[in-house]
mmCIF file with all atom_site columns, C-alpha atoms and ligand atoms in Angstrom:
data_model
loop_
_atom_site.group_PDB
_atom_site.id
_atom_site.type_symbol
_atom_site.label_atom_id
_atom_site.label_alt_id
_atom_site.label_comp_id
_atom_site.label_asym_id
_atom_site.label_entity_id
_atom_site.label_seq_id
_atom_site.pdbx_PDB_ins_code
_atom_site.Cartn_x
_atom_site.Cartn_y
_atom_site.Cartn_z
_atom_site.occupancy
_atom_site.B_iso_or_equiv
_atom_site.pdbx_formal_charge
_atom_site.auth_seq_id
_atom_site.auth_comp_id
_atom_site.auth_asym_id
_atom_site.auth_atom_id
_atom_site.pdbx_PDB_model_num
ATOM   1   C CA  . MET A 1 1   ? -156.843 -82.234 78.096 1.00 95.00 ? 329  MET A CA  1
ATOM   2   C CA  . LYS A 1 2   ? -155.091 -79.538 76.043 1.00 98.00 ? 330  LYS A CA  1
ATOM   3   C CA  . LYS A 1 3   ? -154.221 -76.587 78.306 1.00 98.00 ? 331  LYS A CA  1
ATOM   4   C CA  . ILE A 1 4   ? -153.743 -73.045 77.055 1.00 98.00 ? 332  ILE A CA  1
ATOM   5   C CA  . ILE A 1 5   ? -152.305 -70.031 78.895 1.00 98.00 ? 333  ILE A CA  1
ATOM   6   C CA  . THR A 1 6   ? -152.270 -66.334 78.130 1.00 98.00 ? 334  THR A CA  1
ATOM   7   C CA  . TYR A 1 7   ? -151.345 -63.212 80.114 1.00 98.00 ? 335  TYR A CA  1
ATOM   8   C CA  . GLY A 1 8   ? -152.470 -59.619 80.284 1.00 98.00 ? 336  GLY A CA  1
ATOM   9   C CA  . THR A 1 9   ? -153.931 -56.684 82.201 1.00 98.00 ? 337  THR A CA  1
ATOM   10  C CA  . PHE A 1 10  ? -157.398 -56.858 80.609 1.00 98.00 ? 338  PHE A CA  1
ATOM   11  C CA  . ASP A 1 11  ? -158.353 -53.412 81.901 1.00 97.00 ? 339  ASP A CA  1
ATOM   12  C CA  . LEU A 1 12  ? -161.684 -51.887 80.785 1.00 97.00 ? 340  LEU A CA  1
ATOM   13  C CA  . LEU A 1 13  ? -162.504 -55.292 79.324 1.00 97.00 ? 341  LEU A CA  1
ATOM   14  C CA  . HIS A 1 14  ? -163.528 -54.937 75.668 1.00 98.00 ? 342  HIS A CA  1
ATOM   15  C CA  . TYR A 1 15  ? -164.318 -57.051 72.620 1.00 98.00 ? 343  TYR A CA  1
ATOM   16  C CA  . GLY A 1 16  ? -160.653 -57.107 71.540 1.00 98.00 ? 344  GLY A CA  1
ATOM   17  C CA  . HIS A 1 17  ? -159.858 -58.999 74.735 1.00 98.00 ? 345  HIS A CA  1
ATOM   18  C CA  . ILE A 1 18  ? -162.864 -61.280 74.225 1.00 98.00 ? 346  ILE A CA  1
ATOM   19  C CA  . ASN A 1 19  ? -161.768 -62.029 70.626 1.00 98.00 ? 347  ASN A CA  1
ATOM   20  C CA  . LEU A 1 20  ? -158.355 -63.053 71.951 1.00 98.00 ? 348  LEU A CA  1
ATOM   21  C CA  . LEU A 1 21  ? -159.764 -65.233 74.732 1.00 98.00 ? 349  LEU A CA  1
ATOM   22  C CA  . ARG A 1 22  ? -162.287 -66.911 72.423 1.00 98.00 ? 350  ARG A CA  1
ATOM   23  C CA  . ARG A 1 23  ? -159.634 -67.807 69.841 1.00 98.00 ? 351  ARG A CA  1
ATOM   24  C CA  . ALA A 1 24  ? -157.194 -68.936 72.568 1.00 98.00 ? 352  ALA A CA  1
ATOM   25  C CA  . LYS A 1 25  ? -159.801 -71.270 74.070 1.00 98.00 ? 353  LYS A CA  1
ATOM   26  C CA  . LYS A 1 26  ? -160.533 -72.715 70.619 1.00 98.00 ? 354  LYS A CA  1
ATOM   27  C CA  . LEU A 1 27  ? -156.949 -74.005 70.530 1.00 98.00 ? 355  LEU A CA  1
ATOM   28  C CA  . GLY A 1 28  ? -157.607 -76.394 73.435 1.00 98.00 ? 356  GLY A CA  1
ATOM   29  C CA  . ASP A 1 29  ? -159.903 -77.436 76.248 1.00 98.00 ? 357  ASP A CA  1
ATOM   30  C CA  . TYR A 1 30  ? -158.838 -75.387 79.280 1.00 98.00 ? 358  TYR A CA  1
ATOM   31  C CA  . LEU A 1 31  ? -157.766 -71.733 79.305 1.00 98.00 ? 359  LEU A CA  1
ATOM   32  C CA  . ILE A 1 32  ? -155.741 -70.156 82.091 1.00 99.00 ? 360  ILE A CA  1
ATOM   33  C CA  . VAL A 1 33  ? -155.309 -66.380 82.212 1.00 99.00 ? 361  VAL A CA  1
ATOM   34  C CA  . GLY A 1 34  ? -152.302 -64.884 84.009 1.00 98.00 ? 362  GLY A CA  1
ATOM   35  C CA  . LEU A 1 35  ? -153.772 -61.566 85.131 1.00 98.00 ? 363  LEU A CA  1
ATOM   36  C CA  . SER A 1 36  ? -151.300 -58.761 85.804 1.00 98.00 ? 364  SER A CA  1
ATOM   37  C CA  . THR A 1 37  ? -151.495 -57.616 89.427 1.00 98.00 ? 365  THR A CA  1
ATOM   38  C CA  . ASP A 1 38  ? -151.794 -53.925 90.234 1.00 98.00 ? 366  ASP A CA  1
ATOM   39  C CA  . LYS A 1 39  ? -148.213 -53.953 91.544 1.00 98.00 ? 367  LYS A CA  1
ATOM   40  C CA  . PHE A 1 40  ? -146.897 -55.633 88.376 1.00 98.00 ? 368  PHE A CA  1
ATOM   41  C CA  . ASN A 1 41  ? -148.760 -53.124 86.223 1.00 98.00 ? 369  ASN A CA  1
ATOM   42  C CA  . LEU A 1 42  ? -147.377 -50.170 88.131 1.00 97.00 ? 370  LEU A CA  1
ATOM   43  C CA  . GLU A 1 43  ? -143.772 -51.332 88.610 1.00 97.00 ? 371  GLU A CA  1
ATOM   44  C CA  . GLU A 1 44  ? -143.183 -53.321 85.426 1.00 96.00 ? 372  GLU A CA  1
ATOM   45  C CA  . LYS A 1 45  ? -145.632 -52.009 82.847 1.00 94.00 ? 373  LYS A CA  1
ATOM   46  C CA  . HIS A 1 46  ? -145.705 -48.491 84.218 1.00 96.00 ? 374  HIS A CA  1
ATOM   47  C CA  . LYS A 1 47  ? -149.418 -48.270 83.800 1.00 93.00 ? 375  LYS A CA  1
ATOM   48  C CA  . GLN A 1 48  ? -152.218 -48.015 86.327 1.00 94.00 ? 376  GLN A CA  1
ATOM   49  C CA  . SER A 1 49  ? -155.346 -49.941 85.445 1.00 96.00 ? 377  SER A CA  1
ATOM   50  C CA  . TYR A 1 50  ? -158.735 -48.318 85.981 1.00 95.00 ? 378  TYR A CA  1
ATOM   51  C CA  . PHE A 1 51  ? -160.086 -51.461 87.653 1.00 98.00 ? 379  PHE A CA  1
ATOM   52  C CA  . THR A 1 52  ? -158.265 -53.150 90.520 1.00 98.00 ? 380  THR A CA  1
ATOM   53  C CA  . TYR A 1 53  ? -156.995 -56.716 90.196 1.00 98.00 ? 381  TYR A CA  1
ATOM   54  C CA  . GLU A 1 54  ? -160.024 -58.033 92.102 1.00 98.00 ? 382  GLU A CA  1
ATOM   55  C CA  . LYS A 1 55  ? -162.463 -56.323 89.726 1.00 98.00 ? 383  LYS A CA  1
ATOM   56  C CA  . ARG A 1 56  ? -160.524 -57.404 86.613 1.00 98.00 ? 384  ARG A CA  1
ATOM   57  C CA  . GLU A 1 57  ? -160.403 -60.954 88.002 1.00 98.00 ? 385  GLU A CA  1
ATOM   58  C CA  . GLN A 1 58  ? -164.166 -60.915 88.618 1.00 98.00 ? 386  GLN A CA  1
ATOM   59  C CA  . LEU A 1 59  ? -164.803 -59.806 85.039 1.00 98.00 ? 387  LEU A CA  1
ATOM   60  C CA  . LEU A 1 60  ? -162.497 -62.425 83.531 1.00 98.00 ? 388  LEU A CA  1
ATOM   61  C CA  . GLU A 1 61  ? -163.985 -65.225 85.647 1.00 98.00 ? 389  GLU A CA  1
ATOM   62  C CA  . ALA A 1 62  ? -167.397 -64.363 84.177 1.00 98.00 ? 390  ALA A CA  1
ATOM   63  C CA  . ILE A 1 63  ? -166.191 -65.108 80.633 1.00 98.00 ? 391  ILE A CA  1
ATOM   64  C CA  . ARG A 1 64  ? -167.250 -68.519 79.327 1.00 98.00 ? 392  ARG A CA  1
ATOM   65  C CA  . TYR A 1 65  ? -163.852 -69.096 77.637 1.00 98.00 ? 393  TYR A CA  1
ATOM   66  C CA  . VAL A 1 66  ? -161.857 -68.611 80.851 1.00 98.00 ? 394  VAL A CA  1
ATOM   67  C CA  . ASP A 1 67  ? -161.383 -71.613 83.165 1.00 98.00 ? 395  ASP A CA  1
ATOM   68  C CA  . LEU A 1 68  ? -158.881 -70.234 85.675 1.00 98.00 ? 396  LEU A CA  1
ATOM   69  C CA  . VAL A 1 69  ? -157.382 -66.846 86.532 1.00 98.00 ? 397  VAL A CA  1
ATOM   70  C CA  . ILE A 1 70  ? -153.967 -66.686 88.240 1.00 98.00 ? 398  ILE A CA  1
ATOM   71  C CA  . PRO A 1 71  ? -151.968 -63.570 89.228 1.00 98.00 ? 399  PRO A CA  1
ATOM   72  C CA  . GLU A 1 72  ? -149.163 -62.419 86.967 1.00 98.00 ? 400  GLU A CA  1
ATOM   73  C CA  . LYS A 1 73  ? -146.601 -60.962 89.390 1.00 98.00 ? 401  LYS A CA  1
ATOM   74  C CA  . SER A 1 74  ? -143.410 -61.000 87.306 1.00 97.00 ? 402  SER A CA  1
ATOM   75  C CA  . TRP A 1 75  ? -142.212 -61.211 83.717 1.00 95.00 ? 403  TRP A CA  1
ATOM   76  C CA  . ASP A 1 76  ? -140.344 -64.430 84.374 1.00 94.00 ? 404  ASP A CA  1
ATOM   77  C CA  . GLN A 1 77  ? -143.023 -66.581 86.012 1.00 97.00 ? 405  GLN A CA  1
ATOM   78  C CA  . LYS A 1 78  ? -144.185 -67.993 82.670 1.00 98.00 ? 406  LYS A CA  1
ATOM   79  C CA  . ILE A 1 79  ? -141.794 -70.948 82.652 1.00 97.00 ? 407  ILE A CA  1
ATOM   80  C CA  . LYS A 1 80  ? -142.837 -71.961 86.165 1.00 97.00 ? 408  LYS A CA  1
ATOM   81  C CA  . ASP A 1 81  ? -146.508 -71.580 85.258 1.00 98.00 ? 409  ASP A CA  1
ATOM   82  C CA  . ILE A 1 82  ? -146.058 -73.685 82.122 1.00 98.00 ? 410  ILE A CA  1
ATOM   83  C CA  . GLN A 1 83  ? -144.439 -76.460 84.174 1.00 97.00 ? 411  GLN A CA  1
ATOM   84  C CA  . GLU A 1 84  ? -146.825 -76.213 87.127 1.00 98.00 ? 412  GLU A CA  1
ATOM   85  C CA  . PHE A 1 85  ? -150.015 -76.232 85.032 1.00 98.00 ? 413  PHE A CA  1
ATOM   86  C CA  . LYS A 1 86  ? -148.649 -78.591 82.314 1.00 98.00 ? 414  LYS A CA  1
ATOM   87  C CA  . ILE A 1 87  ? -149.456 -76.084 79.580 1.00 98.00 ? 415  ILE A CA  1
ATOM   88  C CA  . ASN A 1 88  ? -149.536 -77.220 75.936 1.00 98.00 ? 416  ASN A CA  1
ATOM   89  C CA  . THR A 1 89  ? -149.938 -73.860 74.209 1.00 98.00 ? 417  THR A CA  1
ATOM   90  C CA  . PHE A 1 90  ? -148.938 -70.297 75.083 1.00 98.00 ? 418  PHE A CA  1
ATOM   91  C CA  . VAL A 1 91  ? -151.000 -67.594 73.343 1.00 98.00 ? 419  VAL A CA  1
ATOM   92  C CA  . MET A 1 92  ? -150.565 -63.828 73.045 1.00 98.00 ? 420  MET A CA  1
ATOM   93  C CA  . GLY A 1 93  ? -151.759 -61.104 70.688 1.00 98.00 ? 421  GLY A CA  1
ATOM   94  C CA  . ASP A 1 94  ? -149.316 -60.415 67.872 1.00 98.00 ? 422  ASP A CA  1
ATOM   95  C CA  . ASP A 1 95  ? -148.196 -57.102 69.355 1.00 96.00 ? 423  ASP A CA  1
ATOM   96  C CA  . TRP A 1 96  ? -145.969 -59.500 71.320 1.00 97.00 ? 424  TRP A CA  1
ATOM   97  C CA  . LYS A 1 97  ? -144.829 -61.421 68.236 1.00 98.00 ? 425  LYS A CA  1
ATOM   98  C CA  . GLY A 1 98  ? -141.413 -62.987 68.800 1.00 97.00 ? 426  GLY A CA  1
ATOM   99  C CA  . LYS A 1 99  ? -141.114 -61.829 72.419 1.00 97.00 ? 427  LYS A CA  1
ATOM   100 C CA  . PHE A 1 100 ? -141.970 -65.202 73.953 1.00 97.00 ? 428  PHE A CA  1
ATOM   101 C CA  . ASP A 1 101 ? -140.501 -67.608 71.366 1.00 98.00 ? 429  ASP A CA  1
ATOM   102 C CA  . PHE A 1 102 ? -138.036 -68.804 74.036 1.00 97.00 ? 430  PHE A CA  1
ATOM   103 C CA  . LEU A 1 103 ? -140.948 -70.578 75.739 1.00 97.00 ? 431  LEU A CA  1
ATOM   104 C CA  . GLY A 1 104 ? -140.842 -73.051 72.832 1.00 97.00 ? 432  GLY A CA  1
ATOM   105 C CA  . ASP A 1 105 ? -137.768 -74.522 74.542 1.00 95.00 ? 433  ASP A CA  1
ATOM   106 C CA  . GLU A 1 106 ? -140.110 -75.597 77.349 1.00 93.00 ? 434  GLU A CA  1
ATOM   107 C CA  . GLY A 1 107 ? -141.934 -77.801 74.860 1.00 95.00 ? 435  GLY A CA  1
ATOM   108 C CA  . VAL A 1 108 ? -144.983 -75.555 74.498 1.00 97.00 ? 436  VAL A CA  1
ATOM   109 C CA  . GLU A 1 109 ? -146.483 -74.337 71.246 1.00 98.00 ? 437  GLU A CA  1
ATOM   110 C CA  . VAL A 1 110 ? -146.162 -70.522 71.074 1.00 98.00 ? 438  VAL A CA  1
ATOM   111 C CA  . VAL A 1 111 ? -149.027 -68.833 69.191 1.00 98.00 ? 439  VAL A CA  1
ATOM   112 C CA  . TYR A 1 112 ? -149.438 -65.125 68.384 1.00 98.00 ? 440  TYR A CA  1
ATOM   113 C CA  . LEU A 1 113 ? -152.951 -64.182 67.299 1.00 98.00 ? 441  LEU A CA  1
ATOM   114 C CA  . PRO A 1 114 ? -153.770 -61.040 65.299 1.00 98.00 ? 442  PRO A CA  1
ATOM   115 C CA  . ARG A 1 115 ? -154.913 -58.209 67.548 1.00 97.00 ? 443  ARG A CA  1
ATOM   116 C CA  . THR A 1 116 ? -158.368 -56.700 67.048 1.00 97.00 ? 444  THR A CA  1
ATOM   117 C CA  . LYS A 1 117 ? -157.165 -53.571 65.278 1.00 95.00 ? 445  LYS A CA  1
ATOM   118 C CA  . GLU A 1 118 ? -159.513 -50.734 66.037 1.00 95.00 ? 446  GLU A CA  1
ATOM   119 C CA  . ILE A 1 119 ? -159.961 -51.091 69.782 1.00 96.00 ? 447  ILE A CA  1
ATOM   120 C CA  . SER A 1 120 ? -157.679 -50.708 72.801 1.00 95.00 ? 448  SER A CA  1
ATOM   121 C CA  . THR A 1 121 ? -158.027 -49.668 76.405 1.00 94.00 ? 449  THR A CA  1
ATOM   122 C CA  . SER A 1 122 ? -155.999 -46.499 75.733 1.00 92.00 ? 450  SER A CA  1
ATOM   123 C CA  . LYS A 1 123 ? -158.288 -45.632 72.771 1.00 96.00 ? 451  LYS A CA  1
ATOM   124 C CA  . ILE A 1 124 ? -161.341 -45.998 75.006 1.00 96.00 ? 452  ILE A CA  1
ATOM   125 C CA  . LYS A 1 125 ? -159.789 -43.659 77.584 1.00 93.00 ? 453  LYS A CA  1
ATOM   126 C CA  . LYS A 1 126 ? -158.802 -41.122 74.896 1.00 95.00 ? 454  LYS A CA  1
ATOM   127 C CA  . ASP A 1 127 ? -162.189 -41.159 73.212 1.00 96.00 ? 455  ASP A CA  1
ATOM   128 C CA  . LEU A 1 128 ? -163.973 -40.683 76.534 1.00 95.00 ? 456  LEU A CA  1
ATOM   129 C CA  . GLN A 1 129 ? -161.771 -37.677 77.356 1.00 95.00 ? 457  GLN A CA  1
ATOM   130 C CA  . SER A 1 130 ? -162.463 -35.872 74.068 1.00 90.00 ? 458  SER A CA  1
HETATM 131 N N1  . C2G B 2 .   ? -155.491 -57.720 72.619 1.00 77.80 ? 1125 C2G B N1  1
HETATM 132 C C1  . C2G B 2 .   ? -156.006 -57.954 71.351 1.00 77.80 ? 1125 C2G B C1  1
HETATM 133 N N2  . C2G B 2 .   ? -156.648 -56.961 70.697 1.00 77.80 ? 1125 C2G B N2  1
HETATM 134 C C2  . C2G B 2 .   ? -156.803 -55.738 71.275 1.00 77.80 ? 1125 C2G B C2  1
HETATM 135 C C3  . C2G B 2 .   ? -156.303 -55.498 72.571 1.00 77.80 ? 1125 C2G B C3  1
HETATM 136 C C4  . C2G B 2 .   ? -155.639 -56.511 73.236 1.00 77.80 ? 1125 C2G B C4  1
HETATM 137 O O1  . C2G B 2 .   ? -155.874 -59.070 70.814 1.00 77.80 ? 1125 C2G B O1  1
HETATM 138 N N3  . C2G B 2 .   ? -157.466 -54.774 70.569 1.00 77.80 ? 1125 C2G B N3  1
HETATM 139 C C5  . C2G B 2 .   ? -154.785 -58.809 73.298 1.00 77.80 ? 1125 C2G B C5  1
HETATM 140 C C6  . C2G B 2 .   ? -153.331 -58.458 73.595 1.00 77.80 ? 1125 C2G B C6  1
HETATM 141 O O2  . C2G B 2 .   ? -152.524 -58.702 72.453 1.00 77.80 ? 1125 C2G B O2  1
HETATM 142 C C7  . C2G B 2 .   ? -153.023 -59.414 74.753 1.00 77.80 ? 1125 C2G B C7  1
HETATM 143 C C8  . C2G B 2 .   ? -154.370 -59.504 75.486 1.00 77.80 ? 1125 C2G B C8  1
HETATM 144 O O3  . C2G B 2 .   ? -155.379 -59.044 74.556 1.00 77.80 ? 1125 C2G B O3  1
HETATM 145 O O4  . C2G B 2 .   ? -152.673 -60.702 74.241 1.00 77.80 ? 1125 C2G B O4  1
HETATM 146 C C9  . C2G B 2 .   ? -154.406 -58.643 76.734 1.00 77.80 ? 1125 C2G B C9  1
HETATM 147 O O5  . C2G B 2 .   ? -154.096 -57.304 76.361 1.00 77.80 ? 1125 C2G B O5  1
HETATM 148 P P1  . C2G B 2 .   ? -153.477 -56.327 77.489 1.00 77.80 ? 1125 C2G B P1  1
HETATM 149 O O6  . C2G B 2 .   ? -154.339 -56.358 78.676 1.00 77.80 ? 1125 C2G B O6  1
HETATM 150 O O7  . C2G B 2 .   ? -153.155 -55.042 76.809 1.00 77.80 ? 1125 C2G B O7  1
HETATM 151 O O8  . C2G B 2 .   ? -152.144 -57.118 77.843 1.00 77.80 ? 1125 C2G B O8  1
HETATM 152 P P2  . C2G B 2 .   ? -150.644 -56.531 77.887 1.00 77.80 ? 1125 C2G B P2  1
HETATM 153 O O9  . C2G B 2 .   ? -150.649 -55.242 78.622 1.00 77.80 ? 1125 C2G B O9  1
HETATM 154 O O10 . C2G B 2 .   ? -150.130 -56.602 76.514 1.00 77.80 ? 1125 C2G B O10 1
HETATM 155 O O11 . C2G B 2 .   ? -149.922 -57.572 78.867 1.00 77.80 ? 1125 C2G B O11 1
HETATM 156 O O12 . C2G B 2 .   ? -146.801 -60.899 80.186 1.00 77.80 ? 1125 C2G B O12 1
HETATM 157 C C10 . C2G B 2 .   ? -147.635 -60.426 79.137 1.00 77.80 ? 1125 C2G B C10 1
HETATM 158 C C11 . C2G B 2 .   ? -148.339 -59.165 79.532 1.00 77.80 ? 1125 C2G B C11 1
HETATM 159 O O13 . C2G B 2 .   ? -149.018 -59.323 80.753 1.00 77.80 ? 1125 C2G B O13 1
HETATM 160 C C12 . C2G B 2 .   ? -149.318 -58.744 78.420 1.00 77.80 ? 1125 C2G B C12 1
#
């Protein structure tokens, strides 16, 4: 079984996220999502999600492409996750291109997929304000 992992906040879930998850799942048989906790978002990403971790987890678990959701609590848990879950492929949108190449040393394939250009959580928030 080919296992894939990806990470993110996935706030105000939108079709850009779904496009990423669908393409990530296509690369294997089992997709794990490392979902940023509220604490990680606040302290490390300096952003506060609209939905709490529990709500974002509930939404992700309802997506047919997602097989397991785990908490992302720190930037450096990826290596442990890759070992623990015997991951074959690590996937992120290409806004992260190059940032996680070091994971290749763990024997995983590192894949950056093109982002869905015209949509983002911050654009949704901005458009709703105006
Ligand atoms: N994404 C995308 N297209 C968009 C928006 C997001 O392909 N229009 C992808 C991002 O590239 C990322 C995933 O969807 O791979 C989740 O996006 P975010 O929730 O914004 O994740 P981010 O804040 O980048 O956190 O350790 C990694 C971080 O947790 C990634």
